[in-house]
Coordinates of C-alpha atoms in Angstrom, one line a residue:
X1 CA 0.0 0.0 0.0
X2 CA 1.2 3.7 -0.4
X3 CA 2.5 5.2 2.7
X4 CA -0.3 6.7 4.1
X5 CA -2.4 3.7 4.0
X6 CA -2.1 1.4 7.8
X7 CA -4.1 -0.3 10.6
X8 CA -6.7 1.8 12.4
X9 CA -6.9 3.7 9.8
X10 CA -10.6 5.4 8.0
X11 CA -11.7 5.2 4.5
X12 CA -14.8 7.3 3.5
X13 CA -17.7 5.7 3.4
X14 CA -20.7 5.9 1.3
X15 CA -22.0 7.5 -1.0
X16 CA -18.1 7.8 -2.4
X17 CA -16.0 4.5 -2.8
X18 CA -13.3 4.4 -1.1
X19 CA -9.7 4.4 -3.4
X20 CA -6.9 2.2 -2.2
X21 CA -3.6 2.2 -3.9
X22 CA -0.6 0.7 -3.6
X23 CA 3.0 -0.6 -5.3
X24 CA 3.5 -4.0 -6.9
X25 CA 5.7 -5.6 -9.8
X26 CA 4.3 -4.2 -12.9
X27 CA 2.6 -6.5 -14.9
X28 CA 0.9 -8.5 -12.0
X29 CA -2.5 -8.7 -10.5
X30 CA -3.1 -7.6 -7.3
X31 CA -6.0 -8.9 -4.9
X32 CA -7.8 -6.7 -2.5
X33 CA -10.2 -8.2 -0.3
X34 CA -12.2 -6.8 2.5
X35 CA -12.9 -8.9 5.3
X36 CA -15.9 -8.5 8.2
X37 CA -16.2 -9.8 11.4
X38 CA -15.0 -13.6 11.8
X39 CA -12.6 -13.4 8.5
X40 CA -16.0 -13.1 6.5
X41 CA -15.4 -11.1 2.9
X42 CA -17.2 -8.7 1.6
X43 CA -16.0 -7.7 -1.7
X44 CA -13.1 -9.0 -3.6
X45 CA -11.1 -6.5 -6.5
X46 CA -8.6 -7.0 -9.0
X47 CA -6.4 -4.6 -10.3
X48 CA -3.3 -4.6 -12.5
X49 CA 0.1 -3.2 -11.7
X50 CA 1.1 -0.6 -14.0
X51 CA 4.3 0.0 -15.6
X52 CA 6.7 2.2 -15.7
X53 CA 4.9 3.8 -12.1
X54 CA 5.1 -0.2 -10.7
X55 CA 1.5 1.5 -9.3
X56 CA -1.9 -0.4 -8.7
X57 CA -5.2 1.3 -8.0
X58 CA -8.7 0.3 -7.3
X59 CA -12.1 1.8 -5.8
X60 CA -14.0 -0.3 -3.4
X61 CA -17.9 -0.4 -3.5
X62 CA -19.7 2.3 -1.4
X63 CA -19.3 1.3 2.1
X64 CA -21.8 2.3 5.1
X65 CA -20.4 3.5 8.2
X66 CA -18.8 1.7 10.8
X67 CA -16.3 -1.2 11.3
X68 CA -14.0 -2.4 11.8
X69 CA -12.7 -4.7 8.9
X70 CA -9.4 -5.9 7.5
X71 CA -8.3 -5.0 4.2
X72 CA -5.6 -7.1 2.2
X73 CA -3.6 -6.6 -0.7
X74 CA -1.4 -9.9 -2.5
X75 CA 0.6 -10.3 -5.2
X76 CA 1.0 -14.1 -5.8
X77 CA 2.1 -15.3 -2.3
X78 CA 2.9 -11.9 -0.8
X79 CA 0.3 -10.0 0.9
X80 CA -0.3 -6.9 3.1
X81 CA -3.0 -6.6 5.5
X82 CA -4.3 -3.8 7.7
X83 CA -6.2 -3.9 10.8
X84 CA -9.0 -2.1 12.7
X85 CA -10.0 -0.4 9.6
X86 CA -13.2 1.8 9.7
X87 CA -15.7 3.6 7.2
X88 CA -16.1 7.3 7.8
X89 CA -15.8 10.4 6.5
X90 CA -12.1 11.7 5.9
X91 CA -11.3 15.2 6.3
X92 CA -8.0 17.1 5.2
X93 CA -6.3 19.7 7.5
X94 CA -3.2 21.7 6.1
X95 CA -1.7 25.3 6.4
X96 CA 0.3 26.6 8.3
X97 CA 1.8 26.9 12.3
X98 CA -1.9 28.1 13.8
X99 CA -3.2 24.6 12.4
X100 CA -0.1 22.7 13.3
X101 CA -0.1 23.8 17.1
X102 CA -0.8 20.6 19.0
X103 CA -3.5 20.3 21.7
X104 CA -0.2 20.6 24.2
X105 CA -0.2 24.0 23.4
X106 CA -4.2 25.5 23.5
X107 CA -6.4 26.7 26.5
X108 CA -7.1 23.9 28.6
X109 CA -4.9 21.5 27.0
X110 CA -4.4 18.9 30.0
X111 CA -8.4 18.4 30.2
X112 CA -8.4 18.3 26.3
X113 CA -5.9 16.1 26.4
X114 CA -7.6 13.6 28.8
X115 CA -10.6 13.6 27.1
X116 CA -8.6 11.6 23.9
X117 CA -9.4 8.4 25.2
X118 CA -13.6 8.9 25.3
X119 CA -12.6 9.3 20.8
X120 CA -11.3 6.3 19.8
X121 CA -13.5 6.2 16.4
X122 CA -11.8 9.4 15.5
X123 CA -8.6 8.2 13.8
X124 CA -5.2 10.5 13.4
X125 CA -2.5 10.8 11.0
X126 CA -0.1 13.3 10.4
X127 CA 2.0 13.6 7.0
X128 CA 5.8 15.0 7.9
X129 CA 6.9 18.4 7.0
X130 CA 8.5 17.9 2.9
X131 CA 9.5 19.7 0.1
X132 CA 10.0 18.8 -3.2
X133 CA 10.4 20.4 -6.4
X134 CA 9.0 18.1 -8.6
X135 CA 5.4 16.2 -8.1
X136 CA 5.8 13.4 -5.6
X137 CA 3.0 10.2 -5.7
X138 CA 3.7 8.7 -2.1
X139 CA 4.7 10.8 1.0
X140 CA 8.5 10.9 1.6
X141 CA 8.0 10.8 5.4
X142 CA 5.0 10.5 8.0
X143 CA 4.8 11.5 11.3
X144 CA 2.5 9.9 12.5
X145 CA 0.4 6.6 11.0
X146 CA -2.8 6.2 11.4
X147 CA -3.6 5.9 14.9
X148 CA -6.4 5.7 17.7
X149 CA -6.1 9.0 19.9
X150 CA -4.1 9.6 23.1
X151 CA -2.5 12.0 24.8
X152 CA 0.5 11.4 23.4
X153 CA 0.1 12.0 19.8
X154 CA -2.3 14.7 20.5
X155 CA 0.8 16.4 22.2
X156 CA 3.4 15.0 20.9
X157 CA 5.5 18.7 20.9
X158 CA 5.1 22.4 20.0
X159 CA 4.1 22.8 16.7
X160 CA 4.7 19.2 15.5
X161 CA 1.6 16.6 15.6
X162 CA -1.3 16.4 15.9
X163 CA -3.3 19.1 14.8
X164 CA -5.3 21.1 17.9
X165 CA -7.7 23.0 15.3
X166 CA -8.2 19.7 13.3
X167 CA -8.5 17.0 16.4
X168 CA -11.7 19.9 18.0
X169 CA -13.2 20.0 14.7
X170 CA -13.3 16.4 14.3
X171 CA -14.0 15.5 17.8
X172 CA -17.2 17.8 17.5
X173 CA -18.4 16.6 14.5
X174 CA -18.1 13.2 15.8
X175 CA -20.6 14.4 18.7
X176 CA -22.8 15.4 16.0
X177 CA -22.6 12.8 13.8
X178 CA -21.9 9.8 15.6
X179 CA -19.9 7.7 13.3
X180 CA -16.2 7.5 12.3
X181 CA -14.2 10.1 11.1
X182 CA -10.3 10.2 9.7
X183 CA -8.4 13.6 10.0
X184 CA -5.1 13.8 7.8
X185 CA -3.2 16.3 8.8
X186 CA -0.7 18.1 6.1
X187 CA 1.1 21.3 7.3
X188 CA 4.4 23.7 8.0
X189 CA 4.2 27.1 9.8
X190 CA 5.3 30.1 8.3
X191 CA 4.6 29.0 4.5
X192 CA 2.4 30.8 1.9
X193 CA -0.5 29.8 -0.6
X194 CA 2.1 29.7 -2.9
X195 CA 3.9 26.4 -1.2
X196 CA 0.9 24.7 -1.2
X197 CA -0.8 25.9 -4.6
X198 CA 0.3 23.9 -7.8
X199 CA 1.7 25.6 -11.2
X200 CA -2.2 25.2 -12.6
X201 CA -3.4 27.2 -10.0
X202 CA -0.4 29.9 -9.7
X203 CA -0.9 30.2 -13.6
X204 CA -4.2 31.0 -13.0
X205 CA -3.0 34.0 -11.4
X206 CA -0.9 35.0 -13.5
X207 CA 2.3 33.8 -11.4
X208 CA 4.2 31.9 -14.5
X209 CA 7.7 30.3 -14.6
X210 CA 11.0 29.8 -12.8
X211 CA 11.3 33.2 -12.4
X212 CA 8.5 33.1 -10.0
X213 CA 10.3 30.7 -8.0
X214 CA 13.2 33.3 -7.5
X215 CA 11.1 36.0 -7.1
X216 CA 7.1 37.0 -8.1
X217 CA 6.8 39.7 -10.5
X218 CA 3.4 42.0 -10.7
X219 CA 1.2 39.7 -12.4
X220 CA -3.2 39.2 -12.6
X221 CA -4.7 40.5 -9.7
X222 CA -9.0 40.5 -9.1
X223 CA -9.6 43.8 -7.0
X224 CA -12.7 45.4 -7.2
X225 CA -12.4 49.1 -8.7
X226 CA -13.0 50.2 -4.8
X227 CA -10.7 48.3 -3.5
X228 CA -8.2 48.5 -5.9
X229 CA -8.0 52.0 -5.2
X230 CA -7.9 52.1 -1.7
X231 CA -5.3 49.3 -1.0
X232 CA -1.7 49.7 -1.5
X233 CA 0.7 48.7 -4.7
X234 CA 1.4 44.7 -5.1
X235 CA 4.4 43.9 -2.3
X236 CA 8.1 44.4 -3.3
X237 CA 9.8 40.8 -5.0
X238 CA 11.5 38.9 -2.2
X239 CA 13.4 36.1 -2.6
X240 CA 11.6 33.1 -1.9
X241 CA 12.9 29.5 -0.8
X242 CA 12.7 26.4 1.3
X243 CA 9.2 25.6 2.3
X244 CA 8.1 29.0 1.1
X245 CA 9.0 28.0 -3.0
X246 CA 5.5 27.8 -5.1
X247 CA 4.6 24.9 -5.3
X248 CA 6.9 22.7 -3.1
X249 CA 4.3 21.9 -0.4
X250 CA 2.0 21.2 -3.0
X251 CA 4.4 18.7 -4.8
X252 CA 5.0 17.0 -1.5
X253 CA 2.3 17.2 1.0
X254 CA -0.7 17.4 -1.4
X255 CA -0.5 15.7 -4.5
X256 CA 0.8 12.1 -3.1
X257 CA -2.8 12.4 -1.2
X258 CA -5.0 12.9 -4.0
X259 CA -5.7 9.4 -4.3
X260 CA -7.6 9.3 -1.4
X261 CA -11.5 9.5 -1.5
X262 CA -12.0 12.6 1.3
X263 CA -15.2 14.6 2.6
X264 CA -13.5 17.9 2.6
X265 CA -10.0 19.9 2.9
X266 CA -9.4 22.8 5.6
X267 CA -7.0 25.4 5.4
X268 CA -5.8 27.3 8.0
X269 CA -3.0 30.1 6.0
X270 CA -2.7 33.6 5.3
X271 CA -0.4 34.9 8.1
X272 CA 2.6 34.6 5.9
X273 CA 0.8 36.4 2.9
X274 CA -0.5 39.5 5.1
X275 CA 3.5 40.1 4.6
X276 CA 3.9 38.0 0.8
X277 CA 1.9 39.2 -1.8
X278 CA -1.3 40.4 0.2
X279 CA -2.9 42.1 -2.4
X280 CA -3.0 38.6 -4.8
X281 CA -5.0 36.3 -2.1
X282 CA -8.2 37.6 -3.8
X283 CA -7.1 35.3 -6.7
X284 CA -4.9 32.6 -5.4
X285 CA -6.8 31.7 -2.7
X286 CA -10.1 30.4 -4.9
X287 CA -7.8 29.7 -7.8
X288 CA -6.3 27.1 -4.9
X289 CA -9.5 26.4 -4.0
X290 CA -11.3 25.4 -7.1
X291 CA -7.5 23.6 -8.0
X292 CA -7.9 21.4 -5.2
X293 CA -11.3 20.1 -5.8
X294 CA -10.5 19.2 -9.8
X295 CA -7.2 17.7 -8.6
X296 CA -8.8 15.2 -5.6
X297 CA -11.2 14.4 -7.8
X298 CA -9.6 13.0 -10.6
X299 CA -7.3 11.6 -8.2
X300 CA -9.8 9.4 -6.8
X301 CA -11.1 8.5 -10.1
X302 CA -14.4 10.7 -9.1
X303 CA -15.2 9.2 -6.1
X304 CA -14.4 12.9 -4.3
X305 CA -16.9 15.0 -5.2
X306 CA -16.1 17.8 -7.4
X307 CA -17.9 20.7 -5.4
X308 CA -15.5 19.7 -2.7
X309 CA -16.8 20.9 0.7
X310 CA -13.7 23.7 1.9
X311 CA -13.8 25.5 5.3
X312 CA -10.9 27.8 6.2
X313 CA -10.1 30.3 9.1
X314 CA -10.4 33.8 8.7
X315 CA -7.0 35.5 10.3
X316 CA -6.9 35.9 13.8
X317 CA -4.8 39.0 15.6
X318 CA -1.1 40.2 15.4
X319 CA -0.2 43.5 17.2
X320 CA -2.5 45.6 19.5
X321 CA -1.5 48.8 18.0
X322 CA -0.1 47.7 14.6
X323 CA -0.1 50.6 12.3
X324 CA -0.7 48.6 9.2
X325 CA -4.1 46.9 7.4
X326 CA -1.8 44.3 5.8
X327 CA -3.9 41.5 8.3
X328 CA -7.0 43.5 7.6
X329 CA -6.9 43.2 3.8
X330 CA -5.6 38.9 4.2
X331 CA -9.1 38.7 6.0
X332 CA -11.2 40.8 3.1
X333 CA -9.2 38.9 0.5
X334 CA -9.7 35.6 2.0
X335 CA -13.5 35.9 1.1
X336 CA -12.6 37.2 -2.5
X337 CA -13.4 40.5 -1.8
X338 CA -16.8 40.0 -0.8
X339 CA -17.1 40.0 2.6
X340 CA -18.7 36.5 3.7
X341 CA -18.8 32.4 2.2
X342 CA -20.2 31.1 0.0
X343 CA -20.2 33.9 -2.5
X344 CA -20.4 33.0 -6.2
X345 CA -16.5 33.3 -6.3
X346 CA -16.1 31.0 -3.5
X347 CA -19.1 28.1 -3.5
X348 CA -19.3 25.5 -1.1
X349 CA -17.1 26.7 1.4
X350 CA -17.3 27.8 4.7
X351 CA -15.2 30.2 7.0
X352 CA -14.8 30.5 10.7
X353 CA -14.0 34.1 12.0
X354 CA -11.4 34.8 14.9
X355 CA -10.1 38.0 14.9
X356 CA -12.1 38.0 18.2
X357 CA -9.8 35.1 19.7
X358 CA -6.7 37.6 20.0
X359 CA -4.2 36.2 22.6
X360 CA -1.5 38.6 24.0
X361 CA -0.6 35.9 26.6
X362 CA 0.6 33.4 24.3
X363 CA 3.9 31.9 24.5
X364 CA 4.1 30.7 21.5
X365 CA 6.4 32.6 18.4
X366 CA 7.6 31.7 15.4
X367 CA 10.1 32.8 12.6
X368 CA 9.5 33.1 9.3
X369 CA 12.4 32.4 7.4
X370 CA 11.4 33.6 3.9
X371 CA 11.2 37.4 5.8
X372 CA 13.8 36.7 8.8
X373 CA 10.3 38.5 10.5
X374 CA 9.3 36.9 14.3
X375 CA 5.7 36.6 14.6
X376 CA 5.0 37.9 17.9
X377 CA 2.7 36.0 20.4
X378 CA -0.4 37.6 19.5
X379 CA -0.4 35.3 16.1
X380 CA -0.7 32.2 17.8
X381 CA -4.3 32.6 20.2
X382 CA -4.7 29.3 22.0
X383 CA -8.1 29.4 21.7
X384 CA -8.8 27.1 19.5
X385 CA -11.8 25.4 20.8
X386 CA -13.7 28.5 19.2
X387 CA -12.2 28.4 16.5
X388 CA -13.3 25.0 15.9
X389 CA -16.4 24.8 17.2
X390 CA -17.3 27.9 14.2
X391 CA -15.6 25.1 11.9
X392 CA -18.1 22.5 12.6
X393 CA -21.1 24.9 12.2
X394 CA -19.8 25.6 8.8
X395 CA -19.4 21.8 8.4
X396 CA -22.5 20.8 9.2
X397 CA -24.1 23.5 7.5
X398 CA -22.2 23.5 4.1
X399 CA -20.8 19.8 4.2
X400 CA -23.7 18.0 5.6
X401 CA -26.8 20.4 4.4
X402 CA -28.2 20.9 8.2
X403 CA -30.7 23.2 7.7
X404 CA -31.4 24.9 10.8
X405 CA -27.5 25.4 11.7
X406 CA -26.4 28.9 12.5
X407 CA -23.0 29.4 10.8
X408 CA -22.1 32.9 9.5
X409 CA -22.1 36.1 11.6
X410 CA -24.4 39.2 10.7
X411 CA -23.4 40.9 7.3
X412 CA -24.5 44.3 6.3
X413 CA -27.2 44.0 3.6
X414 CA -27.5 47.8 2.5
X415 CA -26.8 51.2 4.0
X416 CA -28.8 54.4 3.7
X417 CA -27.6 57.8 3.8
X418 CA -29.2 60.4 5.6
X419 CA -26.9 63.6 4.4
X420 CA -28.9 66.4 6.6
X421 CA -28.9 64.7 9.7
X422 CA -25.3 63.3 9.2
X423 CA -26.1 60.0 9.8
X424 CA -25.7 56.4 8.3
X425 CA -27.9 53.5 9.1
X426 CA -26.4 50.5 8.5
X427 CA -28.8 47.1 7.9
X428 CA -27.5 43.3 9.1
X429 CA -28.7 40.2 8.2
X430 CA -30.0 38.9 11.3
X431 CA -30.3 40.2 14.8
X432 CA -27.6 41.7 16.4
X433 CA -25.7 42.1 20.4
X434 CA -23.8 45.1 20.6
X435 CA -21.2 43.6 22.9
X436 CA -19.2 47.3 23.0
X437 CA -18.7 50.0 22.7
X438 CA -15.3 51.2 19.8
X439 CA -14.9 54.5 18.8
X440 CA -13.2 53.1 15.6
X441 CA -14.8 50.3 14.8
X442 CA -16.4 51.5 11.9
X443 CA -14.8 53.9 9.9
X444 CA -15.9 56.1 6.7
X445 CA -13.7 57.0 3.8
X446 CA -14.2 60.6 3.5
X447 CA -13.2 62.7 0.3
X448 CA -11.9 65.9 0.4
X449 CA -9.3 67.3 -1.4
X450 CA -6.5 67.6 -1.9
X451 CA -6.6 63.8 -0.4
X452 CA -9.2 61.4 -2.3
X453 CA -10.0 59.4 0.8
X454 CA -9.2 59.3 4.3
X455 CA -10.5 57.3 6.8
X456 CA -12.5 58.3 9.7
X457 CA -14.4 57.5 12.5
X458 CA -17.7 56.9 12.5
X459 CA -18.9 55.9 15.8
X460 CA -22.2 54.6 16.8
X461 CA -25.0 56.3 17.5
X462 CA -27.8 53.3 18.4
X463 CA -27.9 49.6 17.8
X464 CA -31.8 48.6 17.2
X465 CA -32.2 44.9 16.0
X466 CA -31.0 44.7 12.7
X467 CA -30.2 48.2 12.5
X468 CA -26.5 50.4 13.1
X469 CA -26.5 53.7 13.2
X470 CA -23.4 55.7 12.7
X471 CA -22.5 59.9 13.4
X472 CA -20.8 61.3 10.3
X473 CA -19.8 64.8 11.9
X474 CA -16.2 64.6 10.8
X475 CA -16.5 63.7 7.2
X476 CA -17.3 66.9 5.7
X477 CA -17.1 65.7 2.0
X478 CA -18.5 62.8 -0.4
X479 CA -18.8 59.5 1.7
X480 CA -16.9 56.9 -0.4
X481 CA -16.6 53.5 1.3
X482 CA -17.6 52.4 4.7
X483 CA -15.3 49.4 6.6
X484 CA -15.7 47.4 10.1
X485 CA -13.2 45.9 12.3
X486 CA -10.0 47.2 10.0
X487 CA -7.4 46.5 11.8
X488 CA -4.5 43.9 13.0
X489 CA -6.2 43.6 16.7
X490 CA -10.0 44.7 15.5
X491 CA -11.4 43.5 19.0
X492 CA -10.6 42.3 22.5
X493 CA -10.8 39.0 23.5
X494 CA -14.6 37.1 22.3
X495 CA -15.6 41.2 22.4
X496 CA -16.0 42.9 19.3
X497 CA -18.4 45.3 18.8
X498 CA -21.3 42.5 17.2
X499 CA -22.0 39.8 17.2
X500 CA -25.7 37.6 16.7
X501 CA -27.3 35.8 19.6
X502 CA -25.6 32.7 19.0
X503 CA -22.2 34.4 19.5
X504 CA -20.8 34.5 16.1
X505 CA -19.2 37.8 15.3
X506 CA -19.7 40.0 12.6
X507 CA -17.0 39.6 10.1
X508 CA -15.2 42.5 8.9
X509 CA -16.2 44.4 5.8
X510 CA -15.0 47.0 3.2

């Protein structure tokens, strides 16, 4: 079998068939069987070893949930079989250091981690940090195999395995769900889209070539005209290499996996890029997006469904008092410019927001070595719980088609100017909690010459229901553009200024 394959491991169940794969002597037949309870089989396959890859695949038939069974590849007289082996559905986590902190490292950790052992039908594995500059079809390293939970590999070591952000997500869905689930964890702090995006996707961008690998040069951007105007020139080249090269995280981390039959990806990135390139995540982020989804599914021969379920987190905090909106723009750009998922840019996917999760406390810093820059504490909250349990909602809401799931945050639906009282009122989409009260929370872009827009407070005046309403007294000229929450620190911790009744925060807007 290919690497990633092993005992106590979970294939996704039905409706999808599962894809197994493996390595033989080209030429021969190989025999998969599946075997129940009692050695009893339940479905037999034959497949033939391909030359020159020396590569066999096959799809099994739809499988319900549940287990466990043994699978077992031969060749002649050799054979291979795996143990404890459940149906379920497998979800991907990769990115960067916020989803590769372990459990060791979040709030609460030691009752988190002692809680591992009630979840032994959620399965881990954990691919190893690789590069490669060429496409890879087997991981060069894992790890961690598939395994049943403890604290151990939950906590293994900072920043190593196993996922804190994708162990909570799974561990909640499986309270939802009840049935097993597989999470495959693929990531390496500090690295860009870029890493992880192949040479289809950067091309759809307009990021061509070698010479891209030395260094980007100004290529296709999506900006709407408003915010094409108000956000600053493309970023400087920098030299990029190591784990930060386009495409190297892809060639090693991603593309051995696409075999596998999976329910959905997650992404946790965008801290390097709010210092790489910020103004290009409007178009390499859904270009990755809509990449990943054609790729996994004619990796797994169809089986994973083409409008592949994606959830992501929106960027979290930085620096209280950080004079730049580079973090600000990451977040606005992460949604394609439009504010809140699914859009029609962005189907299918959902989006958890934490810039309300803000941790000054944290211990935890890293280095990025692409921009010799230290992240300071702030970037790494350890509240991750949150952060996942916004996950799951998405999840079940997108993923899973729950109807009556809360999952988004209010979002502005229209705004009305009233010029002779100097007032805007400002309509959500659902009920809001005005948690606070911030002076610059929301802010106007004012023109006046000589200056064609500067921002300015616009503080508020009442919160009724659905309904803002914000004093205009200092913008004396034409009111341009109105944005929320701008800012690396936007709120204080689970406080920004509103939220809905279920405790979701607004997410920022331009």
């Amino acid at each position: 079998f290919a690497s990633y394959y092993g005992d106590h491991m979970v294939l996704q169940k039905e409706p999808a068939g599962a894809v197994v794969w493996g390595y033989g002597e080209p030429g021969a037949a190989v025999t998969v069987v599946l075997s129940g309870a009692g050695g009893l089989v339940v479905m037999k396959k034959t497949a033939r070893v391909k030359g020159p890859s020396g590569t066999w695949t096959t799809v099994l038939d739809p499988m319900d949930q549940g287990g466990p069974y043994a699978l077992t590849a031969g060749q002649g007289s050799e054979n291979v079989t795996l143990r404890d082996v459940y149906f379920g559905d497998v979800w991907l986590c990769s990115g960067q250091s916020n989803m590769a902190m372990t459990v060791l490292q979040i709030a609460n950790a030691s009752q988190e981690l002692a809680a591992a052992a009630r979840y032994p039908y959620v399965r881990i594995f954990a691919a190893a940090p690789a590069r490669s500059n060429v496409e890879l079809d087997d991981l060069e390293r894992i790890d961690l195999p598939w395994s049943i939970p403890t604290a151990e590999n939950l906590g293994h070591g900072n920043f190593t395995y196993f996922s804190a952000v994708c162990w909570l997500l799974g561990r909640y869905l499986y309270e939802a769900l009840r049935y097993p689930l597989g999470l495959v964890e693929a990531a390496w702090g500090g690295t860009p889209i870029e890493a992880w995006s192949s040479p289809r996707a950067l091309r759809a961008c307009g990021l061509l070539g070698d010479a891209e690998r030395r260094g980007f040069k100004p290529g296709l951007v999506f900006c709407t005209p408003l915010s094409s105007a108000l956000f600053s020139s493309i970023s400087p080249q920098q030299q990029l290499s190591g784990p930060q090269t386009p495409s190297v995280l892809w060639n090693a981390m991603i593309h051995p996996l696409l075999n596998m039959t999976l329910r959905g990806p997650l992404l946790g990135t965008g801290e390097a890029n709010a210092f790489l390139h910020t103004d290009r995540y409007n178009c390499t982020f859904p270009a990755l997006i809509a990449d990943w989804r054609q790729a996994f599914h004619a990796g797994s021969v169809g089986q994973t469904e083409l409008l592949l379920p994606f959830g992501f987190v929106q960027l979290s905090t930085y620096r209280q008092q950080g004079p730049a909106d580079s973090f600000a723009r990451l977040r606005w750009h992460q949604t394609a410019d439009l504010g809140v998922v699914p859009n029609a840019r962005m189907p299918g996917t959902f989006m958890a927001v934490a810039m309300d999760l803000g941790d000054e406390r944290s211990p935890y810093g890293r280095r990025v070595p692409a921009t010799d820059l230290l992240f300071l504490s702030s970037i790494h909250p350890r509240d991750k719980q949150n952060v996942a349990h916004r996950l799951q909602l998405g999840a079940r809401a997108v993923a899973y088609g729950e109807k009556n799931v809360i999952f988004q945050g209010p979002y502005p639906t229209r705004a009305v100017l009233e010029v002779t009282r100097g007032l805007l009122n400002v309509t959500y989409s659902q009920e809001l909690v005005w948690r606070r009260r911030d002076m610059r929370a929301f802010e106007v872009c004012c023109s006046s010459p000589p200056s064609p827009c500067g921002w300015l407070p616009a503080p508020v005046v009442a919160v009724e229901s659905r309904r803002v309403t914000l004093a205009l007294a200092g913008c004396g000229g034409l009111v341009l553009a109105l944005r929320y929450a701008w800012a690396e620190w936007p709120c204080d911790y689970q406080s920004c200024v509103l939220y809905n009744s279920w405790g979701l925060p607004a997410p920022p807007f331009l």
